[in-house]
mmCIF file of C-alpha atoms and ligand atoms in Angstrom:
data_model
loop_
_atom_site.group_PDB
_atom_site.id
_atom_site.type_symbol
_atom_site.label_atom_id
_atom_site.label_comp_id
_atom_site.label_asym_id
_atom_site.label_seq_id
_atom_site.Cartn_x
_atom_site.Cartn_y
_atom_site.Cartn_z
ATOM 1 C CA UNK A 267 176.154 111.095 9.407
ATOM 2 C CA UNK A 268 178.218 108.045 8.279
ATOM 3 C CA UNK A 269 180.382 108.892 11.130
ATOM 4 C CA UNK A 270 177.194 108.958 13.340
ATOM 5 C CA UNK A 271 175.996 105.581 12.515
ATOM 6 C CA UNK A 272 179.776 104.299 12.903
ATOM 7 C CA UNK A 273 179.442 105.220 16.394
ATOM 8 C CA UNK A 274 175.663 103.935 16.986
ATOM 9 C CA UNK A 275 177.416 100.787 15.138
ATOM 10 C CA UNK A 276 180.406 100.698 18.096
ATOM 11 C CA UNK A 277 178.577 101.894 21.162
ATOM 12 C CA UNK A 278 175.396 99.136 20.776
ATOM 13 C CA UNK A 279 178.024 96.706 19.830
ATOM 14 C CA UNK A 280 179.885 97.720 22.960
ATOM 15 C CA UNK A 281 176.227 97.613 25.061
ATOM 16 C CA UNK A 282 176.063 93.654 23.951
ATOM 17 C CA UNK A 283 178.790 92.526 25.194
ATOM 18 C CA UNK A 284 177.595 93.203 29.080
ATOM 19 C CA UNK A 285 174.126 91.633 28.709
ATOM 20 C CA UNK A 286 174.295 88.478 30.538
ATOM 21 C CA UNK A 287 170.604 87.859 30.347
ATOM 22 C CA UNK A 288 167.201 87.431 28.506
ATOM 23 C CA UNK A 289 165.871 90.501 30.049
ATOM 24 C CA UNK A 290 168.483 92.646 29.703
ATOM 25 C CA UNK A 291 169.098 91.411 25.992
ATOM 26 C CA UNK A 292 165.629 92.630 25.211
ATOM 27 C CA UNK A 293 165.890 95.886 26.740
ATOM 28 C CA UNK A 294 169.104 96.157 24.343
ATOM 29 C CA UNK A 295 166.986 95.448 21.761
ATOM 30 C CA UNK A 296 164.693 98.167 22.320
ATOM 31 C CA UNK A 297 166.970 100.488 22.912
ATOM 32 C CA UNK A 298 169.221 99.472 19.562
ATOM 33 C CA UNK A 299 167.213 98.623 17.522
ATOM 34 C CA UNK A 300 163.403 99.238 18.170
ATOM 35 C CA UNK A 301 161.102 102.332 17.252
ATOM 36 C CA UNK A 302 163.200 104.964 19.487
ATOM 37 C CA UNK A 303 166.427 103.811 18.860
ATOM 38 C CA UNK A 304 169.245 106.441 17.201
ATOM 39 C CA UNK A 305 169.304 103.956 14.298
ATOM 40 C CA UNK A 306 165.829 103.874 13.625
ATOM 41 C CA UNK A 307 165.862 107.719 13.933
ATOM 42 C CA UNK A 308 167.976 108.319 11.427
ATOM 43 C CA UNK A 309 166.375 105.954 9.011
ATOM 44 C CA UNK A 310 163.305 108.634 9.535
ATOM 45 C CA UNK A 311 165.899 111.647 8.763
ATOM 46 C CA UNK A 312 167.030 109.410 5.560
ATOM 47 C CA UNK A 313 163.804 111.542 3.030
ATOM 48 C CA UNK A 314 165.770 114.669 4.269
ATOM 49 C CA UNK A 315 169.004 114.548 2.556
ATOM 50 C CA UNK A 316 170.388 115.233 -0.721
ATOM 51 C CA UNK A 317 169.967 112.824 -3.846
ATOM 52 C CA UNK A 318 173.914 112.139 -3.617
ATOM 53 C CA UNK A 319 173.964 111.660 -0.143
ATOM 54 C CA UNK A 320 171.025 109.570 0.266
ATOM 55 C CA UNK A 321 172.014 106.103 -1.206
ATOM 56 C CA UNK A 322 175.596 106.193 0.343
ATOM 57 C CA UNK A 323 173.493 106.746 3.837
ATOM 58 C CA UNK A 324 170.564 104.470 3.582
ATOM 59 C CA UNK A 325 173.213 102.115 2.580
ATOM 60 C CA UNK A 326 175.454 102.195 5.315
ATOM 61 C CA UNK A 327 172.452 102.504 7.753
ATOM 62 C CA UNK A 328 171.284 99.585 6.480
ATOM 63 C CA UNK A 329 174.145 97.317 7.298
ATOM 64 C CA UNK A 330 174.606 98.795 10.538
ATOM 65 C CA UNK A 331 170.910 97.837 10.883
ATOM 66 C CA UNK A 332 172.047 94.321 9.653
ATOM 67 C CA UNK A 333 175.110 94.191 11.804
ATOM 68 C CA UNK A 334 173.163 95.020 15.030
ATOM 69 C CA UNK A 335 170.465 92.707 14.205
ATOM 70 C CA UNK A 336 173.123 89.501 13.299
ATOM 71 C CA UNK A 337 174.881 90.389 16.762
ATOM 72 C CA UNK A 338 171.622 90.332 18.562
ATOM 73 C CA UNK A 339 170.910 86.624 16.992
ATOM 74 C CA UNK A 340 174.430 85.366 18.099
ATOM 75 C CA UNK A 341 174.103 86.611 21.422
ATOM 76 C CA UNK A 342 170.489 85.375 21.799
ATOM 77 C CA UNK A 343 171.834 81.830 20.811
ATOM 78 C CA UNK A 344 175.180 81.969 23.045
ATOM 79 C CA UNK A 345 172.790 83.160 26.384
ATOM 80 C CA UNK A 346 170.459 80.024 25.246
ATOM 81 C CA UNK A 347 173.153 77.508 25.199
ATOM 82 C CA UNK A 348 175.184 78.667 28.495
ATOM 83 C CA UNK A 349 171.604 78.699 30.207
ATOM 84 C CA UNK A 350 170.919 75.236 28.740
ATOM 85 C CA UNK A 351 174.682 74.200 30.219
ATOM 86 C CA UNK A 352 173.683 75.573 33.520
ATOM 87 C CA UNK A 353 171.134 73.530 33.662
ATOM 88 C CA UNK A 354 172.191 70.403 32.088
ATOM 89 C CA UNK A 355 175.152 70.733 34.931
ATOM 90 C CA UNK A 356 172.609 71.739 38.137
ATOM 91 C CA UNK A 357 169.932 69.164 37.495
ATOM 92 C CA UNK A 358 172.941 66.026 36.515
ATOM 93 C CA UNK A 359 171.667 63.087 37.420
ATOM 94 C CA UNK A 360 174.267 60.298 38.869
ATOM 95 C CA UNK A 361 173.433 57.043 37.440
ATOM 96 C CA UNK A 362 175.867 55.459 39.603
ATOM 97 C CA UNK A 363 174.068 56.481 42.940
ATOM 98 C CA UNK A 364 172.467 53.552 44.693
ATOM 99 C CA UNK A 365 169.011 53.712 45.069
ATOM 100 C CA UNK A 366 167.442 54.489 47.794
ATOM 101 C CA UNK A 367 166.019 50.978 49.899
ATOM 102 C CA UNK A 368 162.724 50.934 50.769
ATOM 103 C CA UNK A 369 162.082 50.049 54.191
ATOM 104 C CA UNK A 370 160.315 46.697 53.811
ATOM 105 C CA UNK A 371 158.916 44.016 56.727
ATOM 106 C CA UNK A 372 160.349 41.180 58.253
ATOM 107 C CA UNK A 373 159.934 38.091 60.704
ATOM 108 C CA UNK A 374 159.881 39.045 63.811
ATOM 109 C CA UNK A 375 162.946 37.755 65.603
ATOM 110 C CA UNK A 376 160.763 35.229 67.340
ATOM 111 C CA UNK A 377 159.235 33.840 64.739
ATOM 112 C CA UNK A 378 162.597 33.602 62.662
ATOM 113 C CA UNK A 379 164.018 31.762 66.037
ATOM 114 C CA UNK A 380 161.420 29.391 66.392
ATOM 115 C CA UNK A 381 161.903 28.321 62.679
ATOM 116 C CA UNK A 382 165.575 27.927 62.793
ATOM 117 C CA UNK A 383 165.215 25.552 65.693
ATOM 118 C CA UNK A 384 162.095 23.840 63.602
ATOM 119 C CA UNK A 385 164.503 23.607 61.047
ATOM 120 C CA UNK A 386 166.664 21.356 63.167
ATOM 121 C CA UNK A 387 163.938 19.570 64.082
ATOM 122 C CA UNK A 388 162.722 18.557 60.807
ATOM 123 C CA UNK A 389 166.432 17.917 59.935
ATOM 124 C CA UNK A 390 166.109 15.084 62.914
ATOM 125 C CA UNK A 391 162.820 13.629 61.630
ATOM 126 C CA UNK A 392 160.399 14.957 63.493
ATOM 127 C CA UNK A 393 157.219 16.756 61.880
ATOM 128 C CA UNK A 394 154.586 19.974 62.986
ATOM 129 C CA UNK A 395 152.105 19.687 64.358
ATOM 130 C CA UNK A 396 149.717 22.557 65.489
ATOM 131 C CA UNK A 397 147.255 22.668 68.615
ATOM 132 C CA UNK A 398 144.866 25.181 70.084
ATOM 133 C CA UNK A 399 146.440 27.988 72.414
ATOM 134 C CA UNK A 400 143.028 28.185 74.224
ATOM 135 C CA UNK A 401 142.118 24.444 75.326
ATOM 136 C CA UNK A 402 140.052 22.688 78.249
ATOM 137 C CA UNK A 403 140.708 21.657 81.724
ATOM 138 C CA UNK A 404 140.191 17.986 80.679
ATOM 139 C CA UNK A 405 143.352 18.862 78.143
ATOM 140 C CA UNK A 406 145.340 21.083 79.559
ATOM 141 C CA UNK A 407 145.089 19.246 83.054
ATOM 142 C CA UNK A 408 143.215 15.947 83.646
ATOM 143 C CA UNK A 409 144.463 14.278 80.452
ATOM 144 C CA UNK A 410 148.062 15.145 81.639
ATOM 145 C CA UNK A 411 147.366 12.985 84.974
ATOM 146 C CA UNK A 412 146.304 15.579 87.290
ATOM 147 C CA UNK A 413 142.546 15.526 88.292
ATOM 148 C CA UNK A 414 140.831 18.461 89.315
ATOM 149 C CA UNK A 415 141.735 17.835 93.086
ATOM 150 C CA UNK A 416 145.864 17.445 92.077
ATOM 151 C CA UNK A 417 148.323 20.105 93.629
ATOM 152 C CA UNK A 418 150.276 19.985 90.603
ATOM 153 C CA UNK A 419 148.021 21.923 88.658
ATOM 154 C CA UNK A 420 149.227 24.912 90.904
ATOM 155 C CA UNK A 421 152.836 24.943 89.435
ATOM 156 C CA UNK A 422 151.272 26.146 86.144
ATOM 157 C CA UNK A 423 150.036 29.670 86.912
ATOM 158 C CA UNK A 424 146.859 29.504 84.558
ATOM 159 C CA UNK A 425 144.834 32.341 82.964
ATOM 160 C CA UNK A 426 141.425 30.782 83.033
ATOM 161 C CA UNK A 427 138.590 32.032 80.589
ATOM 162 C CA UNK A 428 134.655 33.598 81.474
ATOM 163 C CA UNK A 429 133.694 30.556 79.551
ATOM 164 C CA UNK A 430 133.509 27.089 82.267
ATOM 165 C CA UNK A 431 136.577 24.573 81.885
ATOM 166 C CA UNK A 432 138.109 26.789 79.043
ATOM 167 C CA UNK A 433 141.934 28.687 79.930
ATOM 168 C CA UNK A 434 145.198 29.814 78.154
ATOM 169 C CA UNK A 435 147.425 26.983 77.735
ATOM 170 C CA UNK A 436 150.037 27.439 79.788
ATOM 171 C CA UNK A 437 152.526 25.036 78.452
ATOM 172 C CA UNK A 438 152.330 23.372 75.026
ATOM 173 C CA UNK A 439 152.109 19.469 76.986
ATOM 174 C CA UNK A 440 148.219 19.339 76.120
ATOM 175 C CA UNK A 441 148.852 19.180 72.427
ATOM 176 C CA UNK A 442 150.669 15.608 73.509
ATOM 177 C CA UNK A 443 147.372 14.410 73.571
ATOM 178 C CA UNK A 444 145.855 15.856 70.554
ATOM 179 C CA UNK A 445 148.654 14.273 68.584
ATOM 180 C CA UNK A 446 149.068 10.727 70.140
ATOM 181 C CA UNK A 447 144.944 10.050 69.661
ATOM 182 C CA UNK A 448 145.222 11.633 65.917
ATOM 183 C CA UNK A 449 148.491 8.832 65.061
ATOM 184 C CA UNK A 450 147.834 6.011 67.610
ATOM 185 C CA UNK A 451 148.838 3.458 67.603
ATOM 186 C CA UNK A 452 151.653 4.773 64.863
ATOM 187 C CA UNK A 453 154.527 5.954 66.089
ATOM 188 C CA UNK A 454 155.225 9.613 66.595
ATOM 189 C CA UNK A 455 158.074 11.976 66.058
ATOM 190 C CA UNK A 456 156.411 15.634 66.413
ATOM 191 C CA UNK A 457 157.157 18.638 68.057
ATOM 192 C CA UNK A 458 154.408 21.375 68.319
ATOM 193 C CA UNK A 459 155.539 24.968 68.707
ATOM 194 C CA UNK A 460 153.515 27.906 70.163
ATOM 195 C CA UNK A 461 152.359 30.368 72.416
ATOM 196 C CA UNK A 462 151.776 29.724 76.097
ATOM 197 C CA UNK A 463 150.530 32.018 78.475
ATOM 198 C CA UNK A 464 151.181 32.310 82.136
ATOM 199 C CA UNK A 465 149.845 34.465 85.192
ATOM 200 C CA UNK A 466 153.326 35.448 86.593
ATOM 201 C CA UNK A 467 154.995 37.867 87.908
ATOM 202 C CA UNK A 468 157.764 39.209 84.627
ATOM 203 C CA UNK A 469 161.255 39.604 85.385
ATOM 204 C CA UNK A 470 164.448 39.144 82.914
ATOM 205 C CA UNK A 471 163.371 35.830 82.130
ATOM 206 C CA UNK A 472 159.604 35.202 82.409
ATOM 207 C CA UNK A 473 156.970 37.165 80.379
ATOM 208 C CA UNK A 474 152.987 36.521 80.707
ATOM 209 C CA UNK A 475 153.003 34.723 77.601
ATOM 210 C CA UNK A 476 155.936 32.976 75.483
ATOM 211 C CA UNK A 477 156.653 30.388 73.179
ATOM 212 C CA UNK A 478 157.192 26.248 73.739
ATOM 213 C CA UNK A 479 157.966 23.937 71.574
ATOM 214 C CA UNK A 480 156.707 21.015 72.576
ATOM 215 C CA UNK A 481 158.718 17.765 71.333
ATOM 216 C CA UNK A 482 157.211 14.056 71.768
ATOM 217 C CA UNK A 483 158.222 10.552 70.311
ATOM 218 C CA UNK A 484 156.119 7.346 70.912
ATOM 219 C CA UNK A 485 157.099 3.950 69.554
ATOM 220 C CA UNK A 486 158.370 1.048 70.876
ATOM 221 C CA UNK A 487 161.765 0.887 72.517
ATOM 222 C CA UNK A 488 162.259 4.703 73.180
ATOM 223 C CA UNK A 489 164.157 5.433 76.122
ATOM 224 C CA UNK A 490 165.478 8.053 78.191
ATOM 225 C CA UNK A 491 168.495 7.659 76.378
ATOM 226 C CA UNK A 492 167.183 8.888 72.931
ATOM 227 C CA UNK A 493 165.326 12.111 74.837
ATOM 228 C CA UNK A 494 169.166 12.922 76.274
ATOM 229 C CA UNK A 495 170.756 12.380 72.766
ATOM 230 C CA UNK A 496 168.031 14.456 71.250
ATOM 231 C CA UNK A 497 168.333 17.455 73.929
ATOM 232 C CA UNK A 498 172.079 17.249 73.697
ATOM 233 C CA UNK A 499 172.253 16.618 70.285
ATOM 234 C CA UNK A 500 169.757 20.146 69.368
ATOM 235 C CA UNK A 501 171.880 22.250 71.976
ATOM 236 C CA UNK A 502 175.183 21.654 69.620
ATOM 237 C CA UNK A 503 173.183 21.856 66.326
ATOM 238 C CA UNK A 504 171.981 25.184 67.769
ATOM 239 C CA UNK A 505 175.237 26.664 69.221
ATOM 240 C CA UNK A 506 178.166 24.415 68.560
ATOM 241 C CA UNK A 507 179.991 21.269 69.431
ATOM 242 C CA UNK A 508 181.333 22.373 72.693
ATOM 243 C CA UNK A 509 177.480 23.599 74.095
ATOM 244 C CA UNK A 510 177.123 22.196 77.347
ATOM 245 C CA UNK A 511 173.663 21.049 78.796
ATOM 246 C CA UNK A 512 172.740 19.182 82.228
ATOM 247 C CA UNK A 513 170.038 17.354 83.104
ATOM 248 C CA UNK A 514 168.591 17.838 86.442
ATOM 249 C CA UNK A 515 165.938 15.078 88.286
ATOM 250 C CA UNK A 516 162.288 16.904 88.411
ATOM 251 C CA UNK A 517 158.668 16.546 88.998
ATOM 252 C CA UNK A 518 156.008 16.715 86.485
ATOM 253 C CA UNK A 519 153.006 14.401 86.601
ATOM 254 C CA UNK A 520 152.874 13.591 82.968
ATOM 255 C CA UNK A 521 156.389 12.202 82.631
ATOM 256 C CA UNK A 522 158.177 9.650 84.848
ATOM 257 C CA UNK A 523 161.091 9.576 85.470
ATOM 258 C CA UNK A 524 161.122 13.518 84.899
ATOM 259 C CA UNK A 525 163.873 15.814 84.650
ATOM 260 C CA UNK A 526 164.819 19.676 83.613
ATOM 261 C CA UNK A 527 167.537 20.722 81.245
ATOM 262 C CA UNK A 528 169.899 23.438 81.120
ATOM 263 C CA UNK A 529 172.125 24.859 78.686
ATOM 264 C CA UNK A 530 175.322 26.432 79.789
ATOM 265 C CA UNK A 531 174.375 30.272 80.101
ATOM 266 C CA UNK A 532 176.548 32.153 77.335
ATOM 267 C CA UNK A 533 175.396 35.538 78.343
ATOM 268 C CA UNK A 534 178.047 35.458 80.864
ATOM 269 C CA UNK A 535 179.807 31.992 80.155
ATOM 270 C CA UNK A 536 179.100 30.657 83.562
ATOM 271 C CA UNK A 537 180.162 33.279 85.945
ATOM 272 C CA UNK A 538 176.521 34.091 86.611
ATOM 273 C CA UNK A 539 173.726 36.997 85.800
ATOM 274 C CA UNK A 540 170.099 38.275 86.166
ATOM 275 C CA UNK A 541 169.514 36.357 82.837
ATOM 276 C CA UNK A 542 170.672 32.680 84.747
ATOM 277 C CA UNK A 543 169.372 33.803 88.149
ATOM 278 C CA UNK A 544 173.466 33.689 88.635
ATOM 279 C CA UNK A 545 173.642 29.647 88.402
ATOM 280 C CA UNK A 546 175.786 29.442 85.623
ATOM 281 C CA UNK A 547 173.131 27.827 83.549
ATOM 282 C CA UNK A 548 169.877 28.577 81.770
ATOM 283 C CA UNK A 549 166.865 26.684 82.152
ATOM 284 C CA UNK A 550 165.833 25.532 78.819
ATOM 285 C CA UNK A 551 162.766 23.126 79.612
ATOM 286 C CA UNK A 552 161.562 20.106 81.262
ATOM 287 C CA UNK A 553 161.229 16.668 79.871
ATOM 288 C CA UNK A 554 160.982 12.749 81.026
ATOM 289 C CA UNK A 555 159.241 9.707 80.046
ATOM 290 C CA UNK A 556 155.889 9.911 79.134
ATOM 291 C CA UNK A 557 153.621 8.616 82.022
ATOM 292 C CA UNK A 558 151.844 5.718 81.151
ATOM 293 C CA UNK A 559 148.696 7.122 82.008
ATOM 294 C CA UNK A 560 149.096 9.726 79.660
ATOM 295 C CA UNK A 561 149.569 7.224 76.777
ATOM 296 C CA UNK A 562 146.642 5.446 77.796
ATOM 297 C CA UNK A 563 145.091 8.449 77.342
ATOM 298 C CA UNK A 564 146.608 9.399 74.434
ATOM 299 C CA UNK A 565 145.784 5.780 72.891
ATOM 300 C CA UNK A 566 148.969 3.854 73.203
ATOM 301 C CA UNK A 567 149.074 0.727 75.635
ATOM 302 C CA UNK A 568 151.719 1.388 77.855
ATOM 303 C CA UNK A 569 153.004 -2.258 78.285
ATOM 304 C CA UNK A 570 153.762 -1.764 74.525
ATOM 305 C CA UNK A 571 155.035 1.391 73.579
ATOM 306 C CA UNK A 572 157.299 3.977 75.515
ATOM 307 C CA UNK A 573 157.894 7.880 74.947
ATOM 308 C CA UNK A 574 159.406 10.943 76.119
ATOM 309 C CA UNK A 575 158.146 14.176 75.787
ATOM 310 C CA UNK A 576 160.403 17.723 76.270
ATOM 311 C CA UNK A 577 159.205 21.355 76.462
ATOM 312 C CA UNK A 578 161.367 23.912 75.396
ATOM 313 C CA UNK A 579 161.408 27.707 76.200
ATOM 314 C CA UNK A 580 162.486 29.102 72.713
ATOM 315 C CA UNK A 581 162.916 32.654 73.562
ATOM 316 C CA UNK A 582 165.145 31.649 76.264
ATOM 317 C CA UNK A 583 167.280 29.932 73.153
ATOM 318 C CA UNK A 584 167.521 33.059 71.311
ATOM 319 C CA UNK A 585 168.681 34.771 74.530
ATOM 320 C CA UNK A 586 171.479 32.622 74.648
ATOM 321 C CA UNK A 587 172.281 32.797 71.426
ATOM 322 C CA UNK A 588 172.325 36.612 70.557
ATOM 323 C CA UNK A 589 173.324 37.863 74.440
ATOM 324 C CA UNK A 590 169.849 39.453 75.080
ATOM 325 C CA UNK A 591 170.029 40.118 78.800
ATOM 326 C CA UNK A 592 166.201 40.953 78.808
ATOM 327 C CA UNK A 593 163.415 38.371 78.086
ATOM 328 C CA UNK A 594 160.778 41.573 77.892
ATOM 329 C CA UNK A 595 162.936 42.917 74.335
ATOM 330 C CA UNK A 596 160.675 40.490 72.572
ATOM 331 C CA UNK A 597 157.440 42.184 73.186
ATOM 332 C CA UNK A 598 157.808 45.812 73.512
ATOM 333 C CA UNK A 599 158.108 46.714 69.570
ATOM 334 C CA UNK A 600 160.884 48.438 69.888
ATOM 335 C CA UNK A 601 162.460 48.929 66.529
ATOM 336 C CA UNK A 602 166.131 49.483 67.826
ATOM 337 C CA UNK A 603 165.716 46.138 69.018
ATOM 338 C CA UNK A 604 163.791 44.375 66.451
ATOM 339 C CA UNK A 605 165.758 45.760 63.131
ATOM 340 C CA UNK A 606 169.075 44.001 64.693
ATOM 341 C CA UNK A 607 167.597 40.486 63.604
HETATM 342 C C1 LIG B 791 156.555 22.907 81.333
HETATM 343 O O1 LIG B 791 155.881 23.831 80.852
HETATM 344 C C2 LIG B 791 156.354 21.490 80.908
HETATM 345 N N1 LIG B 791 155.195 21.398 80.109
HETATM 346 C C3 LIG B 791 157.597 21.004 80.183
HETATM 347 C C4 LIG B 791 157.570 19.539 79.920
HETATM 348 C C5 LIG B 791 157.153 19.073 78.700
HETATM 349 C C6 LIG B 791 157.961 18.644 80.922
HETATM 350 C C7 LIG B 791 157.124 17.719 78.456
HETATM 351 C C8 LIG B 791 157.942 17.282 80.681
HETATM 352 C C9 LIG B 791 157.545 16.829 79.436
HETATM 353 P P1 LIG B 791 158.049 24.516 82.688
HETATM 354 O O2 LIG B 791 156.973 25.184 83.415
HETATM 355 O O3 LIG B 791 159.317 24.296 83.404
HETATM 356 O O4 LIG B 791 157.621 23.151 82.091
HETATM 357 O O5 LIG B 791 158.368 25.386 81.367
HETATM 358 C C10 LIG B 791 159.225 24.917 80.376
HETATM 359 C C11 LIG B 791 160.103 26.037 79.832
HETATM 360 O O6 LIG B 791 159.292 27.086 79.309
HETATM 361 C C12 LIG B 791 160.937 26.739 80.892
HETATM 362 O O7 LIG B 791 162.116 26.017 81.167
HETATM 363 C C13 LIG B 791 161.253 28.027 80.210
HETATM 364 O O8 LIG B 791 162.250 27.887 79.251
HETATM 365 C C14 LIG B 791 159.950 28.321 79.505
HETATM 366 N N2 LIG B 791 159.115 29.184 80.350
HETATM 367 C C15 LIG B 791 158.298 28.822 81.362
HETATM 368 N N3 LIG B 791 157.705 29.876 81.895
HETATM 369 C C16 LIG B 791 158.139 30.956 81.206
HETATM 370 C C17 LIG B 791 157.875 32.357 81.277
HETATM 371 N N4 LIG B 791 157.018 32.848 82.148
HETATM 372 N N5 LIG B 791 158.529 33.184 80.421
HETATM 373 C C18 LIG B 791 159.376 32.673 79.514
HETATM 374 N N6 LIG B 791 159.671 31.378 79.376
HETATM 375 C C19 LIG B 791 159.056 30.512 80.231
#
């Protein structure tokens, strides 16, 4: 028998060394050392034998019960702390990662343009100042010297309203007005920024509605000189010493003498594309003197005080400056477009 339980000893101790698992370390268990097991067996057998024999047995039996159960415990623990490993290594967490960036919301690029030139605006003294995108025909016409019978009024392609006398703006020039009878007879240095609408037919560089900024100083002694030095003096501020602008003579019957500006077109540096209508240059705005009519209605007496008076075209300015070729980019919410600014 002691030669018995030295085997049951060596064979379950054998068994425990291929359990790799919980599951199969329990059915080792059962098999070693529960009810059915040869061990347990012979415990049973143990009343049968002789006085002599008896202790030596029961003894021996008992540490091979002791031995089995130790090894069990050890190889309980070692499975718990290699499954604990495997997971401490599978579910490692790098610190060092970078988080993840949350996608998060932005200016669009034309409102981000039309601040940075605002910026150099303010930088040359002149201040905001808001006006109503939807105005009247006294405003956004008669005001501006053209009566209701002028031809002029054509070369503004105007979105008129279901409400009498009331249409898009479709050029900033009415908010002159608003601003010279808020100041007069102080003098002014503001430009007014916004959207203009227009009934025209969209190419490259015309939408149905855009953004002016409108820029007007009244005072005494301002001359065509200071409008010049101002466009000039914005197109370098904006793209560099060596921008290159022209001024061109032109009608418009709120400004006399009157003239349109260009800035060199740096989409293709001269040479000519769709984006310049292959001139070379890019048509920026229009500007002039501001008629004395319109100061007289704007409250200033004309025999005193002078002005001039520019409109700009601002997402023509950010065509030039980041080489978009297509003026309808701006309003198609296209995000491959929109996350490059
Ligand atoms: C005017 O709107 C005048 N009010 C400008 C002015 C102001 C003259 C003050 C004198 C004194 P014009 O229609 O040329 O002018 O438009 C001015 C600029 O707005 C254009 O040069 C161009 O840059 C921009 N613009 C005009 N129409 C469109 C359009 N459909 N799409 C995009 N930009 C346009």
């Amino acid at each position: 028998m002691l030669s018995e339980l030295d085997q049951i000893e060596q064979s379950a101790l054998q068994a425990l060394k291929s359990v790799q698992d919980e599951t199969s370390l329990e059915g080792w268990r059962i098999a070693h050392l529960g009810r059915s097991a040869p061990l347990m067996l012979l415990f049973d057998q143990l009343g049968k034998l002789s006085k002599e024999e008896r202790p030596v047995i029961g003894r021996r039996a008992n540490e091979v019960k002791r031995a089995l159960e130790a090894a069990f415990s050890a190889r309980s623990e070692s499975l718990r702390q290699s499954a604990l490993q495997r997971s401490l290594q599978s579910e490692r967490l790098d610190v060092t990662l970078p988080g993840r960036v949350l996608p998060v919301g932005r200016l669009h690029p034309t409102s981000s343009n039309m601040r940075s030139i605002i910026r150099v605006f303010a930088d040359m003294g002149f201040q905001v100042y808001r006006s109503p995108e939807a105005e009247t025909d006294e405003f956004n016409f008669s005001l501006l010297n053209m009566p209701p019978h002028h031809p002029a009024r054509d070369m503004w392609a105007t979105f008129y309203t279901t409400m009498p006398n009331v249409s898009l703006r479709p050029h900033t020039s009415p908010g002159q007005i608003h601003v010279m009878r808020q100041y007069a007879p102080e003098p002014i240095r503001a430009i007014l920024p916004g959207m203009c609408y227009r009934y025209e037919q969209i190419s490259a560089r015309k939408e149905t509605q855009f953004n002016q900024i409108e820029v007007l100083a009244v005072g005494v002694d301002i001359t065509m000189g200071n409008l010049k030095a101002t466009i000039s003096d914005l197109a370098r501020r904006l793209f560099g010493q060596n921008m290159r602008t022209r001024f061109r003579a032109a009608y418009f019957p709120f400004t006399e003498p009157s003239a349109e500006y260009d800035f060199e077109c740096l989409l293709c540096h001269g040479k000519g594309c769709a984006v310049c209508a292959w001139t070379g240059w890019l048509e920026i705005g229009g500007c002039g003197m501001v008629h004395p009519v319109v100061l007289q209605n704007g409250g200033y007496d004309p025999e005193k005080y002078t002005g001039f008076a520019a409109g700009l075209g601002t997402e023509r300015i950010m065509m030039l400056k980041h080489h978009i070729d297509d003026i309808r980019y701006f309003w198609v919410n296209d995000m491959r477009f929109l996350e490059q600014f």
